[in-house]
Amino acid sequence: MIIVHHLENSRSQRILWMLEELGLPYEIKRYERNKATMLAPPELKQVHPLGKSPVIEDDGQVVAETGAIVEYLVDKADGKLGAPANRADALRYRFWLHYAEGSMMPPLLLKLVLARIPILGKAATKKIQPMIDVHLDYVESELSKRPWFAGAEMTAADIMMSFPLEAARSRGGLNESRPATIACLAKVHARPAYQAGLNKGGPYAYA
Ligand SMILES: N[C@@H](CCC(=O)N[C@@H](CS)C(=O)NCC(=O)O)C(=O)O
């Protein structure tokens, strides 16, 4: 049985969504953020030394880092939601799978952290927004060309990208001026598996 160590309001919501899409049985262990620091509680460090979420356990095997977990689950489900057969789609699949945490999340996170610094923080976030806009424009242009990030079918790349899109919607300036991206997010949120994951995960401010 898979155990998902799930931190409220966090990237691990993606893993619940993916498990629901795959129909794999799982259990959730919930963790609350420290109200003052917003950091994960120290108990998560007992599961994995980084103490971050998501982290899963599957028959004693601990897997951390969203992208690694997502690939692990694709393997476990015999390739379901994995790379499409078409080469161009497969390359896009790989690109977005890495891009989500590797390129798009860092400036979004930077903006969040800077915004919390009194006085100077607000001014600093203005410098970050143009960096985020480069990503938002690129995502919009790609989503205007095809229904899902890799191609015609939904894949794990869409699951990876859902969190940066949600984070951009809540604090990165993503709005109706980028209709293809907004439509993609709405399509994701309407999926029964997404809603099922949300119901099981508890508080989540981005959906
Ligand atoms: N790139 C990592 C990031 C993991 C990460 O930073 N998770 C956040 C949740 S969104 C976390 O655990 N934050 C609490 C903390 O750092 O104490 C992944 O995708 O797994």
PDB file of C-alpha atoms and ligand atoms in Angstrom:
ATOM      1  CA  MET A   1       0.000   0.000   0.000  1.00  0.00           C
ATOM      2  CA  ILE A   2       1.259   3.463  -0.894  1.00  0.00           C
ATOM      3  CA  ILE A   3       1.450   6.019   1.928  1.00  0.00           C
ATOM      4  CA  VAL A   4       1.460   9.678   0.866  1.00  0.00           C
ATOM      5  CA  HIS A   5       2.997  12.025   3.417  1.00  0.00           C
ATOM      6  CA  HIS A   6       0.834  14.988   2.595  1.00  0.00           C
ATOM      7  CA  LEU A   7       1.509  18.531   3.753  1.00  0.00           C
ATOM      8  CA  GLU A   8      -1.551  20.785   3.670  1.00  0.00           C
ATOM      9  CA  ASN A   9      -1.600  23.403   0.898  1.00  0.00           C
ATOM     10  CA  SER A  10       1.334  21.966  -0.936  1.00  0.00           C
ATOM     11  CA  ARG A  11       2.783  20.310  -3.987  1.00  0.00           C
ATOM     12  CA  SER A  12       1.736  16.916  -2.696  1.00  0.00           C
ATOM     13  CA  GLN A  13      -1.832  17.635  -3.831  1.00  0.00           C
ATOM     14  CA  ARG A  14      -0.569  16.632  -7.295  1.00  0.00           C
ATOM     15  CA  ILE A  15       0.303  13.158  -6.051  1.00  0.00           C
ATOM     16  CA  LEU A  16      -3.190  12.621  -4.660  1.00  0.00           C
ATOM     17  CA  TRP A  17      -4.637  13.698  -8.006  1.00  0.00           C
ATOM     18  CA  MET A  18      -2.337  11.324  -9.877  1.00  0.00           C
ATOM     19  CA  LEU A  19      -3.142   8.369  -7.619  1.00  0.00           C
ATOM     20  CA  GLU A  20      -6.829   9.034  -8.189  1.00  0.00           C
ATOM     21  CA  GLU A  21      -6.304   9.157 -11.971  1.00  0.00           C
ATOM     22  CA  LEU A  22      -4.434   5.859 -11.824  1.00  0.00           C
ATOM     23  CA  GLY A  23      -6.915   4.232  -9.464  1.00  0.00           C
ATOM     24  CA  LEU A  24      -4.104   3.029  -7.195  1.00  0.00           C
ATOM     25  CA  PRO A  25      -4.979   2.451  -3.523  1.00  0.00           C
ATOM     26  CA  TYR A  26      -3.231   4.742  -1.051  1.00  0.00           C
ATOM     27  CA  GLU A  27      -3.308   6.096   2.469  1.00  0.00           C
ATOM     28  CA  ILE A  28      -2.706   9.698   3.456  1.00  0.00           C
ATOM     29  CA  LYS A  29      -0.671  10.849   6.451  1.00  0.00           C
ATOM     30  CA  ARG A  30      -1.415  14.509   6.960  1.00  0.00           C
ATOM     31  CA  TYR A  31       0.941  17.199   8.193  1.00  0.00           C
ATOM     32  CA  GLU A  32       0.128  20.802   9.035  1.00  0.00           C
ATOM     33  CA  ARG A  33       2.423  23.711   8.319  1.00  0.00           C
ATOM     34  CA  ASN A  34       3.849  25.748  11.169  1.00  0.00           C
ATOM     35  CA  LYS A  35       1.502  28.753  11.305  1.00  0.00           C
ATOM     36  CA  ALA A  36       4.314  31.273  11.801  1.00  0.00           C
ATOM     37  CA  THR A  37       6.979  29.961   9.424  1.00  0.00           C
ATOM     38  CA  MET A  38       4.762  28.028   7.015  1.00  0.00           C
ATOM     39  CA  LEU A  39       7.402  25.278   7.087  1.00  0.00           C
ATOM     40  CA  ALA A  40       6.673  21.571   7.363  1.00  0.00           C
ATOM     41  CA  PRO A  41       6.687  20.025  10.872  1.00  0.00           C
ATOM     42  CA  PRO A  42       9.861  18.215  12.008  1.00  0.00           C
ATOM     43  CA  GLU A  43       8.125  14.786  11.862  1.00  0.00           C
ATOM     44  CA  LEU A  44       8.486  14.836   8.069  1.00  0.00           C
ATOM     45  CA  LYS A  45      12.263  14.598   8.562  1.00  0.00           C
ATOM     46  CA  GLN A  46      11.727  11.189  10.106  1.00  0.00           C
ATOM     47  CA  VAL A  47      10.327  10.023   6.773  1.00  0.00           C
ATOM     48  CA  HIS A  48      13.015  11.616   4.579  1.00  0.00           C
ATOM     49  CA  PRO A  49      16.030  13.761   5.629  1.00  0.00           C
ATOM     50  CA  LEU A  50      14.845  16.764   3.569  1.00  0.00           C
ATOM     51  CA  GLY A  51      11.569  16.909   5.486  1.00  0.00           C
ATOM     52  CA  LYS A  52       9.679  18.169   2.416  1.00  0.00           C
ATOM     53  CA  SER A  53       6.417  17.144   0.893  1.00  0.00           C
ATOM     54  CA  PRO A  54       5.543  15.199  -1.149  1.00  0.00           C
ATOM     55  CA  VAL A  55       7.194  12.003  -0.073  1.00  0.00           C
ATOM     56  CA  ILE A  56       5.687   8.568  -0.481  1.00  0.00           C
ATOM     57  CA  GLU A  57       6.371   5.130   0.927  1.00  0.00           C
ATOM     58  CA  ASP A  58       5.532   2.024  -1.027  1.00  0.00           C
ATOM     59  CA  ASP A  59       6.196  -1.277   0.731  1.00  0.00           C
ATOM     60  CA  GLY A  60       8.995   0.352   2.710  1.00  0.00           C
ATOM     61  CA  GLN A  61      10.524   2.144  -0.306  1.00  0.00           C
ATOM     62  CA  VAL A  62      10.702   5.902   0.330  1.00  0.00           C
ATOM     63  CA  VAL A  63      10.497   8.181  -2.714  1.00  0.00           C
ATOM     64  CA  ALA A  64      10.855  11.972  -2.453  1.00  0.00           C
ATOM     65  CA  GLU A  65      10.704  14.800  -5.034  1.00  0.00           C
ATOM     66  CA  THR A  66       7.495  15.231  -7.026  1.00  0.00           C
ATOM     67  CA  GLY A  67       9.007  14.440 -10.433  1.00  0.00           C
ATOM     68  CA  ALA A  68      10.631  11.254  -9.156  1.00  0.00           C
ATOM     69  CA  ILE A  69       7.396  10.187  -7.455  1.00  0.00           C
ATOM     70  CA  VAL A  70       5.396  10.872 -10.606  1.00  0.00           C
ATOM     71  CA  GLU A  71       7.789   8.759 -12.702  1.00  0.00           C
ATOM     72  CA  TYR A  72       7.721   6.025 -10.057  1.00  0.00           C
ATOM     73  CA  LEU A  73       3.911   5.949 -10.249  1.00  0.00           C
ATOM     74  CA  VAL A  74       3.913   5.881 -14.066  1.00  0.00           C
ATOM     75  CA  ASP A  75       6.174   2.805 -13.854  1.00  0.00           C
ATOM     76  CA  LYS A  76       4.002   1.205 -11.220  1.00  0.00           C
ATOM     77  CA  ALA A  77       0.936   1.732 -13.444  1.00  0.00           C
ATOM     78  CA  ASP A  78       2.698   0.101 -16.431  1.00  0.00           C
ATOM     79  CA  GLY A  79       3.172   3.355 -18.290  1.00  0.00           C
ATOM     80  CA  LYS A  80      -0.270   4.885 -17.749  1.00  0.00           C
ATOM     81  CA  LEU A  81      -0.072   8.717 -17.967  1.00  0.00           C
ATOM     82  CA  GLY A  82       3.541   8.281 -19.109  1.00  0.00           C
ATOM     83  CA  ALA A  83       5.391   9.332 -22.253  1.00  0.00           C
ATOM     84  CA  PRO A  84       3.245   9.214 -25.401  1.00  0.00           C
ATOM     85  CA  ALA A  85       4.367   6.936 -28.257  1.00  0.00           C
ATOM     86  CA  ASN A  86       4.857   9.794 -30.719  1.00  0.00           C
ATOM     87  CA  ARG A  87       8.444  11.122 -30.518  1.00  0.00           C
ATOM     88  CA  ALA A  88       7.584  14.815 -30.576  1.00  0.00           C
ATOM     89  CA  ASP A  89       4.956  14.347 -27.874  1.00  0.00           C
ATOM     90  CA  ALA A  90       7.356  12.218 -25.831  1.00  0.00           C
ATOM     91  CA  LEU A  91       9.997  14.944 -25.952  1.00  0.00           C
ATOM     92  CA  ARG A  92       7.469  17.559 -24.874  1.00  0.00           C
ATOM     93  CA  TYR A  93       6.359  15.217 -22.085  1.00  0.00           C
ATOM     94  CA  ARG A  94       9.924  15.030 -20.797  1.00  0.00           C
ATOM     95  CA  PHE A  95      10.426  18.772 -21.148  1.00  0.00           C
ATOM     96  CA  TRP A  96       7.368  19.778 -19.104  1.00  0.00           C
ATOM     97  CA  LEU A  97       7.988  17.075 -16.520  1.00  0.00           C
ATOM     98  CA  HIS A  98      11.340  18.724 -15.694  1.00  0.00           C
ATOM     99  CA  TYR A  99      10.378  22.312 -16.444  1.00  0.00           C
ATOM    100  CA  ALA A 100       7.628  22.453 -13.796  1.00  0.00           C
ATOM    101  CA  GLU A 101       9.938  22.247 -10.775  1.00  0.00           C
ATOM    102  CA  GLY A 102      13.222  23.077 -12.544  1.00  0.00           C
ATOM    103  CA  SER A 103      12.288  26.345 -14.272  1.00  0.00           C
ATOM    104  CA  MET A 104       8.825  27.603 -13.493  1.00  0.00           C
ATOM    105  CA  MET A 105       8.579  27.097  -9.736  1.00  0.00           C
ATOM    106  CA  PRO A 106      11.798  28.937  -8.714  1.00  0.00           C
ATOM    107  CA  PRO A 107      10.708  32.494  -9.664  1.00  0.00           C
ATOM    108  CA  LEU A 108       7.218  31.840  -8.258  1.00  0.00           C
ATOM    109  CA  LEU A 109       8.715  30.717  -4.981  1.00  0.00           C
ATOM    110  CA  LEU A 110      11.082  33.678  -4.948  1.00  0.00           C
ATOM    111  CA  LYS A 111       8.142  36.036  -5.342  1.00  0.00           C
ATOM    112  CA  LEU A 112       6.294  34.352  -2.481  1.00  0.00           C
ATOM    113  CA  VAL A 113       9.296  34.561  -0.158  1.00  0.00           C
ATOM    114  CA  LEU A 114      10.115  38.177  -1.080  1.00  0.00           C
ATOM    115  CA  ALA A 115       6.503  39.269  -0.652  1.00  0.00           C
ATOM    116  CA  ARG A 116       6.709  38.231   3.001  1.00  0.00           C
ATOM    117  CA  ILE A 117       9.629  40.546   3.732  1.00  0.00           C
ATOM    118  CA  PRO A 118       8.277  43.813   5.171  1.00  0.00           C
ATOM    119  CA  ILE A 119       8.689  47.050   3.119  1.00  0.00           C
ATOM    120  CA  LEU A 120      11.557  46.060   0.806  1.00  0.00           C
ATOM    121  CA  GLY A 121       9.822  42.841  -0.176  1.00  0.00           C
ATOM    122  CA  LYS A 122       7.017  44.478  -2.135  1.00  0.00           C
ATOM    123  CA  ALA A 123       9.478  46.420  -4.311  1.00  0.00           C
ATOM    124  CA  ALA A 124      11.600  43.329  -4.887  1.00  0.00           C
ATOM    125  CA  THR A 125       8.634  41.316  -6.153  1.00  0.00           C
ATOM    126  CA  LYS A 126       8.266  43.857  -8.992  1.00  0.00           C
ATOM    127  CA  LYS A 127      11.675  42.765 -10.250  1.00  0.00           C
ATOM    128  CA  ILE A 128      10.626  39.134 -10.239  1.00  0.00           C
ATOM    129  CA  GLN A 129       7.357  39.550 -12.131  1.00  0.00           C
ATOM    130  CA  PRO A 130       9.010  40.017 -15.579  1.00  0.00           C
ATOM    131  CA  MET A 131      10.855  36.718 -15.014  1.00  0.00           C
ATOM    132  CA  ILE A 132       7.563  34.992 -14.289  1.00  0.00           C
ATOM    133  CA  ASP A 133       5.929  36.623 -17.327  1.00  0.00           C
ATOM    134  CA  VAL A 134       8.477  34.987 -19.648  1.00  0.00           C
ATOM    135  CA  HIS A 135       7.258  31.607 -18.399  1.00  0.00           C
ATOM    136  CA  LEU A 136       3.586  32.544 -18.515  1.00  0.00           C
ATOM    137  CA  ASP A 137       3.900  33.758 -22.127  1.00  0.00           C
ATOM    138  CA  TYR A 138       5.673  30.580 -23.164  1.00  0.00           C
ATOM    139  CA  VAL A 139       3.142  28.329 -21.448  1.00  0.00           C
ATOM    140  CA  GLU A 140       0.293  30.283 -23.046  1.00  0.00           C
ATOM    141  CA  SER A 141       1.778  29.979 -26.531  1.00  0.00           C
ATOM    142  CA  GLU A 142       2.334  26.218 -26.136  1.00  0.00           C
ATOM    143  CA  LEU A 143      -1.118  25.554 -24.688  1.00  0.00           C
ATOM    144  CA  SER A 144      -2.636  27.483 -27.595  1.00  0.00           C
ATOM    145  CA  LYS A 145      -1.250  24.838 -29.951  1.00  0.00           C
ATOM    146  CA  ARG A 146      -2.485  21.608 -28.363  1.00  0.00           C
ATOM    147  CA  PRO A 147      -4.995  20.426 -25.749  1.00  0.00           C
ATOM    148  CA  TRP A 148      -2.474  19.157 -23.185  1.00  0.00           C
ATOM    149  CA  PHE A 149       1.167  19.941 -22.474  1.00  0.00           C
ATOM    150  CA  ALA A 150       2.562  16.911 -24.331  1.00  0.00           C
ATOM    151  CA  GLY A 151      -0.076  16.608 -27.036  1.00  0.00           C
ATOM    152  CA  ALA A 152      -3.579  15.270 -27.540  1.00  0.00           C
ATOM    153  CA  GLU A 153      -3.745  13.221 -24.329  1.00  0.00           C
ATOM    154  CA  MET A 154      -3.421  14.150 -20.684  1.00  0.00           C
ATOM    155  CA  THR A 155      -0.174  12.860 -19.166  1.00  0.00           C
ATOM    156  CA  ALA A 156       1.852  13.121 -15.980  1.00  0.00           C
ATOM    157  CA  ALA A 157       3.393  16.275 -17.493  1.00  0.00           C
ATOM    158  CA  ASP A 158       0.030  17.989 -16.991  1.00  0.00           C
ATOM    159  CA  ILE A 159      -0.003  16.816 -13.399  1.00  0.00           C
ATOM    160  CA  MET A 160       3.483  18.263 -12.839  1.00  0.00           C
ATOM    161  CA  MET A 161       2.515  21.562 -14.470  1.00  0.00           C
ATOM    162  CA  SER A 162      -0.720  21.945 -12.509  1.00  0.00           C
ATOM    163  CA  PHE A 163       1.027  23.261  -9.396  1.00  0.00           C
ATOM    164  CA  PRO A 164       3.083  26.034 -11.063  1.00  0.00           C
ATOM    165  CA  LEU A 165      -0.071  27.093 -12.920  1.00  0.00           C
ATOM    166  CA  GLU A 166      -2.048  27.178  -9.675  1.00  0.00           C
ATOM    167  CA  ALA A 167       0.733  29.059  -7.916  1.00  0.00           C
ATOM    168  CA  ALA A 168       0.899  31.531 -10.821  1.00  0.00           C
ATOM    169  CA  ARG A 169      -2.861  32.011 -10.650  1.00  0.00           C
ATOM    170  CA  SER A 170      -2.756  32.797  -6.946  1.00  0.00           C
ATOM    171  CA  ARG A 171       0.373  34.979  -6.809  1.00  0.00           C
ATOM    172  CA  GLY A 172       2.190  35.084 -10.152  1.00  0.00           C
ATOM    173  CA  GLY A 173      -0.056  37.329 -12.224  1.00  0.00           C
ATOM    174  CA  LEU A 174      -1.780  34.598 -14.231  1.00  0.00           C
ATOM    175  CA  ASN A 175      -5.258  35.807 -15.215  1.00  0.00           C
ATOM    176  CA  GLU A 176      -7.785  35.784 -18.069  1.00  0.00           C
ATOM    177  CA  SER A 177      -5.329  37.676 -20.288  1.00  0.00           C
ATOM    178  CA  ARG A 178      -3.835  34.217 -20.910  1.00  0.00           C
ATOM    179  CA  PRO A 179      -6.977  32.286 -21.879  1.00  0.00           C
ATOM    180  CA  ALA A 180      -5.393  28.995 -23.001  1.00  0.00           C
ATOM    181  CA  THR A 181      -3.632  28.625 -19.647  1.00  0.00           C
ATOM    182  CA  ILE A 182      -6.747  29.540 -17.682  1.00  0.00           C
ATOM    183  CA  ALA A 183      -8.758  27.042 -19.745  1.00  0.00           C
ATOM    184  CA  CYS A 184      -6.198  24.318 -19.048  1.00  0.00           C
ATOM    185  CA  LEU A 185      -6.416  24.959 -15.317  1.00  0.00           C
ATOM    186  CA  ALA A 186     -10.240  24.884 -15.443  1.00  0.00           C
ATOM    187  CA  LYS A 187     -10.124  21.583 -17.347  1.00  0.00           C
ATOM    188  CA  VAL A 188      -7.815  20.110 -14.707  1.00  0.00           C
ATOM    189  CA  HIS A 189      -9.968  21.316 -11.824  1.00  0.00           C
ATOM    190  CA  ALA A 190     -13.088  19.833 -13.431  1.00  0.00           C
ATOM    191  CA  ARG A 191     -11.669  16.308 -13.559  1.00  0.00           C
ATOM    192  CA  PRO A 192     -13.387  13.926 -11.124  1.00  0.00           C
ATOM    193  CA  ALA A 193      -9.997  12.493 -10.077  1.00  0.00           C
ATOM    194  CA  TYR A 194      -8.702  15.978  -9.272  1.00  0.00           C
ATOM    195  CA  GLN A 195     -11.786  16.668  -7.163  1.00  0.00           C
ATOM    196  CA  ALA A 196     -11.474  13.291  -5.420  1.00  0.00           C
ATOM    197  CA  GLY A 197      -7.842  14.057  -4.528  1.00  0.00           C
ATOM    198  CA  LEU A 198      -8.879  17.459  -3.261  1.00  0.00           C
ATOM    199  CA  ASN A 199     -11.591  15.994  -1.017  1.00  0.00           C
ATOM    200  CA  LYS A 200      -9.125  13.555   0.500  1.00  0.00           C
ATOM    201  CA  GLY A 201      -6.263  16.032   0.863  1.00  0.00           C
ATOM    202  CA  GLY A 202      -7.976  18.629   3.022  1.00  0.00           C
ATOM    203  CA  PRO A 203      -7.177  22.349   2.975  1.00  0.00           C
ATOM    204  CA  TYR A 204      -5.769  23.529  -0.371  1.00  0.00           C
ATOM    205  CA  ALA A 205      -5.797  27.196  -1.284  1.00  0.00           C
ATOM    206  CA  TYR A 206      -4.993  26.940  -4.991  1.00  0.00           C
ATOM    207  CA  ALA A 207      -7.876  25.067  -6.592  1.00  0.00           C
TER     208      ALA A 207
HETATM  209  N1  LIG B   1      10.985  20.281  -5.790  1.00  0.00           N
HETATM  210  C1  LIG B   1      10.449  19.637  -4.613  1.00  0.00           C
HETATM  211  C2  LIG B   1       9.992  20.703  -3.640  1.00  0.00           C
HETATM  212  C3  LIG B   1       9.495  20.159  -2.345  1.00  0.00           C
HETATM  213  C4  LIG B   1       9.011  21.271  -1.435  1.00  0.00           C
HETATM  214  O1  LIG B   1       9.663  22.329  -1.250  1.00  0.00           O
HETATM  215  N2  LIG B   1       7.840  21.084  -0.828  1.00  0.00           N
HETATM  216  C5  LIG B   1       7.248  22.084  -0.002  1.00  0.00           C
HETATM  217  C6  LIG B   1       5.744  21.985  -0.100  1.00  0.00           C
HETATM  218  S1  LIG B   1       5.051  22.834  -1.427  1.00  0.00           S
HETATM  219  C7  LIG B   1       7.555  21.860   1.465  1.00  0.00           C
HETATM  220  O2  LIG B   1       7.639  20.725   1.903  1.00  0.00           O
HETATM  221  N3  LIG B   1       7.665  22.967   2.216  1.00  0.00           N
HETATM  222  C8  LIG B   1       7.790  22.934   3.622  1.00  0.00           C
HETATM  223  C9  LIG B   1       9.192  23.118   4.102  1.00  0.00           C
HETATM  224  O3  LIG B   1      10.080  23.439   3.303  1.00  0.00           O
HETATM  225  O4  LIG B   1       9.395  22.984   5.321  1.00  0.00           O
HETATM  226  C10 LIG B   1       9.308  18.723  -5.010  1.00  0.00           C
HETATM  227  O5  LIG B   1       8.639  19.018  -6.008  1.00  0.00           O
HETATM  228  O6  LIG B   1       9.083  17.695  -4.360  1.00  0.00           O
END
